[in-house]
Short mmCIF file of C-alpha atoms and ligand atoms in Angstrom, two decimals:
data_model
loop_
_atom_site.label_atom_id
_atom_site.label_comp_id
_atom_site.label_asym_id
_atom_site.label_seq_id
_atom_site.Cartn_x
_atom_site.Cartn_y
_atom_site.Cartn_z
CA MET D 4 -19.49 4.57 11.47
CA GLU D 5 -22.08 7.06 10.34
CA GLN D 6 -25.45 5.73 9.36
CA ASN D 7 -25.96 8.07 6.44
CA ASN D 8 -24.11 6.63 3.49
CA LYS D 9 -23.62 10.08 1.99
CA PRO D 10 -21.06 11.61 4.28
CA THR D 11 -20.49 15.32 4.63
CA ALA D 12 -17.07 16.83 5.15
CA LEU D 13 -14.87 19.82 4.88
CA ILE D 14 -11.62 18.44 3.55
CA MET D 15 -8.46 20.44 4.05
CA ILE D 16 -5.73 19.14 1.79
CA PHE D 17 -2.33 20.26 3.03
CA GLY D 18 -0.01 19.98 0.05
CA ALA D 19 -2.78 20.79 -2.44
CA THR D 20 -0.37 21.90 -5.16
CA GLY D 21 1.55 18.62 -5.01
CA ASP D 22 1.60 15.54 -7.16
CA LEU D 23 -0.57 13.34 -4.98
CA ALA D 24 -3.39 15.86 -4.89
CA LYS D 25 -3.21 16.32 -8.64
CA ARG D 26 -2.89 12.66 -9.64
CA LYS D 27 -4.99 10.93 -7.01
CA LEU D 28 -7.01 13.08 -4.64
CA PHE D 29 -8.84 15.46 -6.99
CA PRO D 30 -9.66 12.69 -9.50
CA SER D 31 -10.90 10.42 -6.68
CA LEU D 32 -13.14 13.14 -5.27
CA TYR D 33 -14.49 13.81 -8.75
CA ARG D 34 -15.38 10.14 -9.22
CA LEU D 35 -17.15 10.08 -5.87
CA PHE D 36 -19.03 13.22 -6.87
CA GLN D 37 -20.00 11.75 -10.24
CA LYS D 38 -21.28 8.60 -8.59
CA ASN D 39 -23.35 10.78 -6.32
CA SER D 40 -21.59 9.30 -3.29
CA ILE D 41 -20.90 12.80 -1.98
CA ASP D 42 -22.71 16.07 -2.50
CA LYS D 43 -22.33 18.11 0.68
CA PHE D 44 -18.62 18.78 0.80
CA ALA D 45 -16.05 21.50 0.40
CA VAL D 46 -12.32 21.28 -0.14
CA VAL D 47 -9.78 23.82 1.02
CA GLY D 48 -6.49 23.45 -0.77
CA VAL D 49 -3.69 24.46 1.58
CA ALA D 50 -0.18 25.11 0.29
CA ARG D 51 2.54 27.74 0.37
CA ARG D 52 2.22 29.05 -3.18
CA PRO D 53 -0.02 32.15 -3.55
CA LEU D 54 -3.07 31.25 -5.66
CA THR D 55 -6.58 32.65 -5.96
CA ASN D 56 -9.59 30.38 -5.58
CA GLN D 57 -10.11 30.66 -9.35
CA GLU D 58 -6.53 29.63 -10.13
CA PHE D 59 -6.82 26.69 -7.79
CA GLN D 60 -10.11 25.63 -9.37
CA GLU D 61 -8.38 25.74 -12.77
CA ASN D 62 -5.70 23.39 -11.39
CA VAL D 63 -8.38 21.02 -10.16
CA LYS D 64 -10.08 21.14 -13.55
CA ASP D 65 -6.79 20.34 -15.23
CA SER D 66 -6.23 17.43 -12.92
CA ILE D 67 -9.61 15.80 -13.42
CA THR D 68 -9.62 16.26 -17.17
CA THR D 69 -6.13 14.73 -17.37
CA PHE D 70 -6.59 11.83 -14.98
CA THR D 71 -10.25 10.93 -15.48
CA ASP D 72 -12.51 11.02 -18.49
CA ALA D 73 -14.35 13.97 -16.92
CA LYS D 74 -16.86 15.59 -19.22
CA GLU D 75 -19.83 16.41 -17.04
CA ASN D 76 -20.48 18.61 -14.03
CA ILE D 77 -16.93 19.89 -14.03
CA ASP D 78 -17.77 23.48 -13.10
CA GLU D 79 -20.19 22.39 -10.45
CA PHE D 80 -17.57 20.06 -8.97
CA VAL D 81 -14.75 22.58 -8.89
CA SER D 82 -17.01 25.22 -7.35
CA HIS D 83 -16.60 23.25 -4.10
CA PHE D 84 -12.85 24.02 -4.07
CA TYR D 85 -11.21 26.92 -2.21
CA TYR D 86 -7.63 27.86 -1.58
CA HIS D 87 -5.59 29.12 1.33
CA SER D 88 -1.98 30.19 0.87
CA HIS D 89 -0.39 28.88 4.02
CA ASP D 90 2.68 29.27 6.17
CA VAL D 91 2.97 26.01 8.14
CA SER D 92 4.65 27.56 11.12
CA SER D 93 2.61 30.76 11.42
CA SER D 94 -0.23 30.71 13.97
CA GLU D 95 -1.85 33.61 12.15
CA SER D 96 -2.11 31.50 9.00
CA TYR D 97 -4.05 28.79 10.89
CA ILE D 98 -6.38 31.41 12.33
CA GLN D 99 -7.16 32.61 8.80
CA LEU D 100 -7.70 29.02 7.70
CA LYS D 101 -10.11 28.54 10.58
CA GLY D 102 -12.09 31.57 9.38
CA ILE D 103 -12.42 30.03 5.91
CA CYS D 104 -13.45 26.66 7.34
CA ASP D 105 -16.10 28.16 9.61
CA ARG D 106 -17.62 30.07 6.70
CA LEU D 107 -17.65 27.03 4.40
CA ASP D 108 -19.00 24.88 7.17
CA SER D 109 -22.13 26.96 7.48
CA HIS D 110 -22.44 27.65 3.74
CA TYR D 111 -22.39 23.94 2.81
CA GLU D 112 -24.04 22.69 6.04
CA LEU D 113 -21.15 20.41 6.83
CA GLN D 114 -22.12 19.86 10.49
CA GLY D 115 -18.61 20.70 11.63
CA ASN D 116 -17.15 17.55 10.07
CA ARG D 117 -13.49 18.09 9.27
CA ILE D 118 -10.82 16.06 7.57
CA PHE D 119 -7.23 17.21 7.75
CA TYR D 120 -5.45 15.46 4.90
CA LEU D 121 -1.67 15.76 5.06
CA ALA D 122 -0.33 15.15 1.58
CA MET D 123 3.04 16.78 2.07
CA ALA D 124 6.54 16.48 3.47
CA PRO D 125 6.41 14.48 6.72
CA GLU D 126 8.64 16.89 8.64
CA PHE D 127 5.59 19.17 8.95
CA PHE D 128 3.10 16.55 10.17
CA GLY D 129 3.77 17.20 13.87
CA THR D 130 3.65 21.00 13.59
CA ILE D 131 0.42 20.96 11.61
CA ALA D 132 -1.31 18.62 14.05
CA GLU D 133 -0.27 20.78 17.01
CA GLN D 134 -1.21 24.05 15.33
CA VAL D 135 -4.66 22.96 14.15
CA LYS D 136 -5.43 22.08 17.73
CA GLU D 137 -3.93 25.22 19.27
CA GLN D 138 -5.67 27.56 16.84
CA GLY D 139 -9.02 25.86 17.42
CA LEU D 140 -9.54 24.19 14.02
CA THR D 141 -10.17 20.87 15.71
CA ASP D 142 -12.62 22.50 18.06
CA THR D 143 -15.66 21.49 16.10
CA GLN D 144 -19.19 20.19 16.58
CA GLY D 145 -18.72 17.30 14.16
CA TYR D 146 -15.99 14.75 13.72
CA LYS D 147 -12.34 15.62 13.20
CA ARG D 148 -10.04 13.20 11.41
CA LEU D 149 -6.42 13.29 10.43
CA VAL D 150 -5.54 11.48 7.22
CA ILE D 151 -1.84 11.06 6.97
CA GLU D 152 0.34 9.88 4.10
CA LYS D 153 3.47 7.84 4.37
CA PRO D 154 6.25 7.88 5.28
CA PHE D 155 5.15 7.58 8.87
CA GLY D 156 8.63 8.09 10.32
CA HIS D 157 11.76 6.41 9.03
CA SER D 158 12.38 4.15 12.03
CA PHE D 159 10.50 3.03 15.13
CA GLU D 160 11.92 5.92 17.19
CA SER D 161 11.02 8.62 14.69
CA ALA D 162 7.58 7.10 14.10
CA LEU D 163 6.97 7.06 17.87
CA GLU D 164 7.95 10.70 18.18
CA LEU D 165 5.66 11.64 15.30
CA ASN D 166 2.84 9.60 16.75
CA GLU D 167 3.15 11.30 20.12
CA ARG D 168 2.95 14.70 18.47
CA ILE D 169 -0.13 13.95 16.41
CA ARG D 170 -1.77 12.25 19.37
CA THR D 171 -1.75 15.57 21.24
CA ALA D 172 -4.44 16.73 18.79
CA PHE D 173 -6.13 13.52 17.59
CA ALA D 174 -7.14 10.29 19.31
CA GLU D 175 -5.99 7.02 17.76
CA ASP D 176 -9.45 6.40 16.31
CA GLU D 177 -9.33 9.81 14.62
CA ILE D 178 -6.07 9.04 12.83
CA TYR D 179 -6.26 7.46 9.37
CA ARG D 180 -2.78 6.33 8.30
CA ILE D 181 -2.88 5.66 4.59
CA ASP D 182 -1.35 2.57 3.10
CA HIS D 183 -2.74 2.75 -0.40
CA TYR D 184 -2.26 -1.00 -0.92
CA LEU D 185 -5.06 -1.52 1.58
CA GLY D 186 -7.35 0.34 -0.80
CA LYS D 187 -6.63 -2.03 -3.68
CA GLU D 188 -9.54 -4.22 -4.65
CA MET D 189 -7.60 -7.48 -4.66
CA VAL D 190 -5.78 -6.73 -1.41
CA GLN D 191 -9.20 -6.28 0.18
CA ASN D 192 -10.18 -9.52 -1.48
CA ILE D 193 -7.56 -11.51 0.47
CA GLU D 194 -9.86 -11.64 3.48
CA VAL D 195 -12.88 -12.68 1.42
CA ILE D 196 -10.98 -15.41 -0.40
CA ARG D 197 -9.75 -16.72 2.93
CA PHE D 198 -12.78 -16.34 5.14
CA ALA D 199 -15.65 -16.94 2.73
CA ASN D 200 -14.45 -20.22 1.21
CA ALA D 201 -14.81 -23.56 2.91
CA LEU D 202 -12.24 -24.79 0.42
CA PHE D 203 -9.36 -22.64 1.60
CA GLU D 204 -9.67 -21.91 5.29
CA PRO D 205 -9.17 -25.53 6.45
CA LEU D 206 -6.01 -25.73 4.33
CA TRP D 207 -4.66 -22.33 5.35
CA ASN D 208 -1.93 -23.53 7.68
CA SER D 209 1.43 -25.24 7.95
CA ARG D 210 -0.06 -28.69 7.40
CA TYR D 211 -1.05 -27.93 3.81
CA ILE D 212 0.86 -24.84 2.75
CA SER D 213 4.49 -25.13 1.75
CA ASN D 214 5.29 -21.43 1.35
CA ILE D 215 3.70 -18.12 0.41
CA GLN D 216 5.28 -15.63 -1.97
CA VAL D 217 4.42 -11.96 -2.33
CA THR D 218 5.94 -10.09 -5.27
CA SER D 219 5.56 -6.44 -6.14
CA SER D 220 7.72 -5.39 -9.06
CA GLU D 221 7.80 -2.05 -10.79
CA ILE D 222 9.13 -0.97 -14.15
CA LEU D 223 9.61 2.63 -13.08
CA GLY D 224 12.87 3.78 -11.60
CA VAL D 225 13.25 6.34 -8.88
CA GLU D 226 12.13 9.18 -11.21
CA GLU D 227 12.39 12.63 -9.62
CA ARG D 228 12.28 11.29 -6.07
CA GLY D 229 16.01 10.71 -5.57
CA ARG D 230 16.25 12.96 -2.52
CA TYR D 231 13.52 11.07 -0.67
CA TYR D 232 14.47 7.62 -1.96
CA GLU D 233 18.14 7.92 -0.99
CA LYS D 234 17.02 7.98 2.66
CA SER D 235 14.27 5.45 2.25
CA GLY D 236 15.28 2.69 -0.14
CA ALA D 237 12.97 -0.17 -1.06
CA LEU D 238 12.95 -1.38 2.54
CA ARG D 239 11.24 1.71 3.94
CA ASP D 240 9.42 2.71 0.76
CA MET D 241 7.63 -0.58 0.07
CA LEU D 242 8.47 -3.32 2.53
CA GLN D 243 7.79 -1.74 5.92
CA ASN D 244 4.30 -0.78 4.81
CA HIS D 245 2.73 -2.37 1.70
CA MET D 246 4.51 -5.72 1.77
CA MET D 247 4.15 -6.25 5.51
CA GLN D 248 0.47 -5.33 5.33
CA MET D 249 -0.15 -7.98 2.70
CA VAL D 250 1.69 -10.54 4.83
CA ALA D 251 -0.42 -9.59 7.85
CA LEU D 252 -3.64 -10.12 5.86
CA LEU D 253 -2.44 -13.49 4.61
CA ALA D 254 -1.25 -14.68 8.00
CA MET D 255 -3.80 -13.32 10.45
CA GLU D 256 -6.31 -15.50 12.28
CA PRO D 257 -9.95 -15.16 11.28
CA PRO D 258 -11.35 -12.18 13.18
CA ILE D 259 -14.39 -12.90 15.34
CA LYS D 260 -16.27 -10.14 13.47
CA LEU D 261 -15.50 -8.02 10.44
CA THR D 262 -15.16 -4.86 12.48
CA THR D 263 -12.25 -2.46 12.29
CA ASP D 264 -11.01 -3.29 15.79
CA GLU D 265 -11.25 -7.05 15.39
CA ILE D 266 -9.49 -7.12 12.02
CA ARG D 267 -6.76 -4.78 13.14
CA SER D 268 -6.13 -6.69 16.32
CA GLU D 269 -5.70 -9.94 14.38
CA LYS D 270 -3.24 -8.22 12.05
CA VAL D 271 -1.36 -6.93 15.05
CA ARG D 272 -1.19 -10.44 16.48
CA ALA D 273 0.23 -11.76 13.21
CA LEU D 274 2.88 -9.06 13.19
CA ARG D 275 3.70 -9.81 16.81
CA SER D 276 4.44 -13.38 15.80
CA LEU D 277 7.13 -12.39 13.30
CA ARG D 278 10.33 -14.16 14.16
CA PRO D 279 12.76 -11.46 15.30
CA MET D 280 16.23 -11.46 13.76
CA SER D 281 19.50 -10.53 15.32
CA LYS D 282 21.77 -8.26 13.27
CA GLU D 283 24.01 -11.22 12.57
CA GLU D 284 21.08 -13.13 11.08
CA VAL D 285 19.90 -10.43 8.68
CA GLY D 286 22.03 -11.85 5.85
CA ASN D 287 20.32 -15.24 6.22
CA TYR D 288 16.86 -13.78 5.75
CA PHE D 289 17.20 -10.71 3.53
CA VAL D 290 18.98 -9.70 0.34
CA ARG D 291 19.24 -6.31 -1.29
CA GLY D 292 19.82 -5.06 -4.79
CA GLN D 293 20.39 -1.88 -6.71
CA TYR D 294 19.66 -1.40 -10.40
CA ASP D 295 22.29 -0.78 -13.00
CA ALA D 296 21.74 0.72 -16.43
CA GLY D 297 19.70 -1.52 -18.69
CA THR D 298 16.89 -1.76 -21.17
CA VAL D 299 13.26 -1.33 -20.30
CA ASN D 300 10.61 -1.57 -23.02
CA GLU D 301 13.40 -1.41 -25.60
CA LYS D 302 14.65 1.88 -24.16
CA GLU D 303 18.03 2.40 -22.52
CA VAL D 304 17.64 3.56 -18.94
CA PRO D 305 20.32 4.81 -16.54
CA ALA D 306 21.72 3.18 -13.42
CA TYR D 307 20.27 4.22 -10.06
CA ARG D 308 23.55 5.88 -9.13
CA THR D 309 23.27 8.28 -12.06
CA GLU D 310 19.67 9.30 -11.39
CA PRO D 311 19.02 12.94 -10.30
CA MET D 312 19.79 13.69 -6.65
CA VAL D 313 21.35 10.28 -6.06
CA ASP D 314 24.83 9.82 -4.63
CA PRO D 315 27.11 8.35 -7.35
CA ASN D 316 28.35 5.85 -4.71
CA SER D 317 24.93 5.25 -3.23
CA ASN D 318 24.48 2.27 -0.94
CA THR D 319 20.66 2.55 -1.15
CA GLU D 320 18.75 -0.56 -2.14
CA THR D 321 16.18 -0.38 -4.94
CA TYR D 322 15.29 -4.04 -4.49
CA VAL D 323 14.69 -6.15 -1.43
CA ALA D 324 13.77 -9.79 -0.99
CA GLY D 325 13.28 -11.54 2.29
CA LYS D 326 12.03 -14.53 4.16
CA LEU D 327 9.66 -13.92 7.05
CA MET D 328 8.86 -16.63 9.55
CA ILE D 329 5.72 -16.37 11.60
CA ASP D 330 6.26 -18.27 14.77
CA ASN D 331 2.78 -19.22 15.81
CA PHE D 332 0.76 -22.42 15.84
CA ARG D 333 -0.71 -21.90 12.36
CA TRP D 334 2.46 -20.98 10.50
CA ALA D 335 5.32 -22.78 12.22
CA GLY D 336 7.90 -23.64 9.57
CA VAL D 337 6.15 -21.95 6.61
CA PRO D 338 8.29 -19.30 4.94
CA PHE D 339 6.65 -16.12 3.63
CA TYR D 340 8.93 -14.87 0.87
CA ILE D 341 8.55 -11.27 -0.18
CA ARG D 342 10.29 -9.25 -2.89
CA THR D 343 9.91 -5.82 -4.35
CA GLY D 344 12.03 -3.73 -6.66
CA LYS D 345 12.21 -0.84 -9.05
CA ARG D 346 13.25 -1.08 -12.68
CA MET D 347 12.25 -4.69 -13.01
CA ASP D 348 11.02 -6.37 -16.17
CA VAL D 349 7.29 -6.03 -15.44
CA LYS D 350 4.86 -4.00 -13.37
CA SER D 351 3.09 -6.66 -11.39
CA THR D 352 1.91 -7.42 -7.89
CA TYR D 353 0.76 -10.92 -7.02
CA ILE D 354 0.64 -13.50 -4.27
CA VAL D 355 1.36 -17.19 -4.77
CA VAL D 356 0.25 -19.70 -2.17
CA GLN D 357 2.05 -22.96 -2.82
CA PHE D 358 0.40 -26.02 -1.31
CA LYS D 359 2.39 -29.00 -0.10
CA ASP D 360 2.76 -32.04 -2.31
CA ILE D 361 0.27 -34.84 -1.79
CA PRO D 362 1.68 -37.69 0.33
CA MET D 363 2.26 -40.06 -2.55
CA ASN D 364 2.69 -39.56 -6.27
CA LEU D 365 0.75 -42.33 -8.04
CA TYR D 366 1.88 -41.05 -11.40
CA TYR D 367 5.59 -41.55 -10.85
CA LYS D 368 5.65 -44.57 -13.18
CA THR D 369 4.90 -42.37 -16.15
CA GLY D 370 7.92 -40.33 -15.13
CA GLU D 371 5.88 -37.40 -14.02
CA THR D 372 6.51 -35.11 -11.15
CA LEU D 373 3.24 -33.56 -10.13
CA HIS D 374 2.91 -29.82 -10.34
CA PRO D 375 2.14 -28.38 -6.90
CA ASN D 376 -1.28 -26.82 -6.44
CA LEU D 377 -1.01 -23.05 -6.45
CA LEU D 378 -3.42 -20.31 -5.59
CA VAL D 379 -2.40 -17.08 -7.28
CA ILE D 380 -3.98 -13.80 -6.24
CA HIS D 381 -3.33 -11.24 -8.98
CA ILE D 382 -3.36 -7.79 -7.44
CA GLN D 383 -2.25 -5.59 -10.33
CA PRO D 384 -2.34 -4.85 -13.20
CA ASP D 385 -4.50 -7.94 -13.68
CA GLU D 386 -7.02 -8.45 -10.92
CA GLY D 387 -8.18 -11.96 -10.30
CA ILE D 388 -7.45 -15.42 -9.02
CA THR D 389 -5.88 -18.46 -10.62
CA LEU D 390 -6.04 -21.90 -9.09
CA LEU D 391 -3.56 -24.34 -10.49
CA LEU D 392 -4.66 -27.96 -10.28
CA ASN D 393 -3.68 -31.23 -11.95
CA ALA D 394 -6.06 -33.00 -14.31
CA LYS D 395 -5.92 -35.84 -16.78
CA LYS D 396 -4.09 -35.20 -19.97
CA THR D 397 -6.58 -35.79 -22.77
CA GLY D 398 -5.92 -38.95 -24.77
CA ASN D 399 -4.81 -42.48 -24.12
CA GLY D 400 -3.30 -43.54 -20.85
CA VAL D 401 -3.58 -41.73 -17.54
CA LYS D 402 -1.17 -38.88 -17.38
CA SER D 403 -1.63 -35.74 -15.39
CA THR D 404 -1.20 -32.20 -16.59
CA PRO D 405 -1.49 -28.89 -14.79
CA ILE D 406 -4.62 -26.90 -15.58
CA GLN D 407 -5.74 -23.45 -14.49
CA LEU D 408 -9.05 -22.23 -13.18
CA SER D 409 -9.00 -18.50 -13.60
CA TYR D 410 -11.24 -15.70 -12.56
CA SER D 411 -10.68 -12.17 -13.75
CA ASN D 412 -12.13 -9.18 -11.97
CA LYS D 413 -12.20 -7.17 -15.16
CA GLY D 414 -15.65 -5.97 -16.08
CA VAL D 415 -17.37 -7.74 -13.19
CA ASP D 416 -20.58 -5.95 -12.19
CA SER D 417 -19.85 -3.74 -15.22
CA LEU D 418 -17.91 -1.42 -12.95
CA ASN D 419 -14.36 -0.31 -13.30
CA THR D 420 -12.47 -1.15 -10.16
CA PRO D 421 -12.36 2.05 -8.14
CA GLU D 422 -8.95 3.52 -7.51
CA ALA D 423 -7.48 2.74 -4.10
CA TYR D 424 -7.55 6.43 -3.20
CA GLU D 425 -11.19 6.76 -4.09
CA LYS D 426 -12.10 4.00 -1.67
CA LEU D 427 -9.83 5.27 1.06
CA LEU D 428 -11.04 8.86 0.82
CA PHE D 429 -14.62 7.67 0.98
CA ASP D 430 -13.83 5.41 3.95
CA SER D 431 -12.23 8.30 5.81
CA MET D 432 -15.34 10.41 5.21
CA ARG D 433 -17.59 7.57 6.38
CA GLY D 434 -15.44 6.92 9.42
CA ASP D 435 -14.37 3.41 8.48
CA ALA D 436 -10.74 2.95 9.50
CA THR D 437 -10.48 -0.76 8.66
CA ASN D 438 -8.24 -0.21 5.67
CA PHE D 439 -5.90 2.18 7.41
CA THR D 440 -3.02 1.15 9.62
CA HIS D 441 -3.28 1.25 13.39
CA TRP D 442 -0.32 2.59 15.32
CA ASP D 443 0.43 -0.87 16.74
CA GLU D 444 0.86 -2.27 13.22
CA VAL D 445 3.14 0.59 12.24
CA ALA D 446 5.21 0.20 15.38
CA LEU D 447 5.67 -3.55 14.97
CA SER D 448 6.69 -3.34 11.36
CA TRP D 449 9.19 -0.58 12.06
CA LYS D 450 10.73 -2.61 14.85
CA PHE D 451 11.17 -5.51 12.47
CA VAL D 452 12.58 -3.38 9.65
CA ASP D 453 14.92 -1.34 11.89
CA THR D 454 17.21 -4.32 12.46
CA ILE D 455 17.66 -4.74 8.72
CA SER D 456 18.22 -1.07 7.99
CA GLU D 457 20.76 -0.75 10.81
CA VAL D 458 22.82 -3.53 9.28
CA TRP D 459 22.47 -2.32 5.70
CA GLU D 460 23.26 1.28 6.48
CA ASN D 461 26.42 0.28 8.26
CA THR D 462 27.76 -2.17 5.69
CA LYS D 463 28.42 -1.05 2.17
CA ASP D 464 27.26 -3.57 -0.40
CA GLU D 465 30.27 -3.92 -2.67
CA THR D 466 28.25 -5.83 -5.27
CA PHE D 467 26.04 -2.79 -6.05
CA PRO D 468 24.78 -2.25 -8.70
CA ASN D 469 23.86 -5.91 -8.88
CA TYR D 470 20.98 -6.17 -11.36
CA PRO D 471 20.50 -4.59 -14.75
CA ALA D 472 17.34 -2.53 -15.21
CA GLY D 473 14.63 -4.51 -16.96
CA THR D 474 15.37 -7.85 -15.24
CA THR D 475 13.91 -9.83 -12.36
CA GLY D 476 16.42 -8.56 -9.81
CA PRO D 477 19.64 -9.91 -8.29
CA LYS D 478 20.50 -13.60 -8.42
CA CYS D 479 21.01 -13.80 -4.66
CA ALA D 480 17.24 -13.46 -4.26
CA ASP D 481 16.89 -16.86 -5.94
CA TYR D 482 19.40 -18.45 -3.56
CA LEU D 483 17.32 -17.30 -0.61
CA LEU D 484 14.59 -19.72 -1.73
CA ALA D 485 16.85 -22.35 -3.25
CA GLU D 486 18.35 -22.97 0.19
CA ASP D 487 14.89 -24.12 1.31
CA GLY D 488 14.29 -26.10 -1.89
CA HIS D 489 11.89 -23.49 -3.30
CA PHE D 490 11.88 -21.01 -6.15
CA TRP D 491 9.99 -17.88 -7.10
CA TRP D 492 6.94 -18.62 -9.15
CA PRO D 493 6.85 -16.51 -12.24
CA VAL D 494 3.28 -15.77 -13.14
CA GLU D 495 3.77 -15.30 -16.88
CA ASN D 496 2.21 -18.70 -17.44
CA LEU D 497 -0.48 -18.05 -14.92
CA ASP D 498 -1.80 -14.75 -16.13
CA LEU D 499 -5.37 -13.90 -16.85
CA GLN D 500 -5.04 -12.83 -20.46
CA ASP D 501 -7.19 -15.67 -21.70
CA CYS D 502 -10.05 -15.33 -19.26
C1 BG6 P 623 4.52 4.03 -3.07
C2 BG6 P 623 6.00 4.14 -3.16
O1 BG6 P 623 4.11 3.88 -1.74
O2 BG6 P 623 4.09 2.89 -3.81
C3 BG6 P 623 6.45 4.23 -4.62
O3 BG6 P 623 6.44 5.30 -2.47
C4 BG6 P 623 5.90 3.07 -5.40
O4 BG6 P 623 7.87 4.24 -4.70
C5 BG6 P 623 4.40 2.95 -5.19
O5 BG6 P 623 6.19 3.32 -6.77
C6 BG6 P 623 3.87 1.69 -5.84
O6 BG6 P 623 2.48 1.72 -5.82
P1 BG6 P 623 1.61 0.93 -6.88
O7 BG6 P 623 0.21 1.16 -6.45
O8 BG6 P 623 1.94 1.52 -8.22
O9 BG6 P 623 2.06 -0.50 -6.78
#
């Protein structure tokens, strides 16, 4: 990691006219600029469309005034932006791009530091990586880093092929694979909650934990992304990456140091301990769903099968729930339940750690069953922690009642929580790859997910569509837990509204 905490970089954004650049990347860079975290930088927007530098700067202005409350230093900020109209497969186009980069490098004194940010269709990732090397763009005095968006392949085989192609131009430690969940404040907090509290770490194992649940539900449907989503489904879109990453953080052993390599290697070990499934067993561990028409926020919304660019007989899942078993000493017998879906009733991501019941219920005479202790980590939209304990019910007699200790991240340190992308962009400029996924993590999660997708792609689910939009998903997801004597914890009663 660089010592100077104000990094310098020339950032090439491939796909600079796309949605991600507009919604996330330009606003994040603006916030970093406003906080004075960066000053020596230049951005070259790279995309097919012909645009002048001025037109591109207008786009950037539009983006930051729409997605941030930008009022100050707007012209100064956008003056760092340049544009190159690019043909991905033309060597000549890369040579021109190199000319622009070299000029900007000396103009802004960027010490040859280069970030290649690929925010575009994955079929071009390999070509771009090879071309930037062949045409000498990676031949630089400073660092060179490749920041790459998902999807990273659509199976283990395709991910491996892609990895081999990008590795011809970049070493593993120069590759920053984005999983934007790793940039979320409360996802980063998982490690701190676990490793900085004497209260939790001794209990964080199969002796005291009954099960762990990770839920990420969305209200939005597939929107305009039907073409991509038809081939991806919830399994590849959310589970292979975001959900598995959260499981790895919850399950990993304490690293010996908080360095990138140590943390990543513990995550890899956790993923290596995932119990493999045979194809015949997939149905015992995973369920899928697809949304039907329904009502969301009092508005009628269409079924997945009638969304744009979706096959009217589509077999693609928009919901997935599963049980992961981690067969190691710490977690033997503890199920990790995960679920994610589109067009659900709420937008909410949270983790519930359910502790085992105490050995004996002394309150049984009053007819009470004790509420289990729960630790809830609220990831979004609320950010915080709730600990559910039992305490005496006020009044005569000794009865217990569940109480909540809640902490909300809102307004802490009088800072707004930075956007995931802001943190990740800054990390990539500083050379901190901790919150990016290592190839070994990607490979292991693809291998796990491939078994499920092979089965699902080859068997049509005749029950589809099996949940109305605006609900909590298909019933069969409840049976998955009921078989083990568990149920999904809804967090409505555990939210942070009152804190
Ligand atoms: C993306 C998926 O990775 O994550 C989208 O491609 C999904 O389909 C999004 O909507 C969810 O992210 P967040 O941060 O809104 O939970």
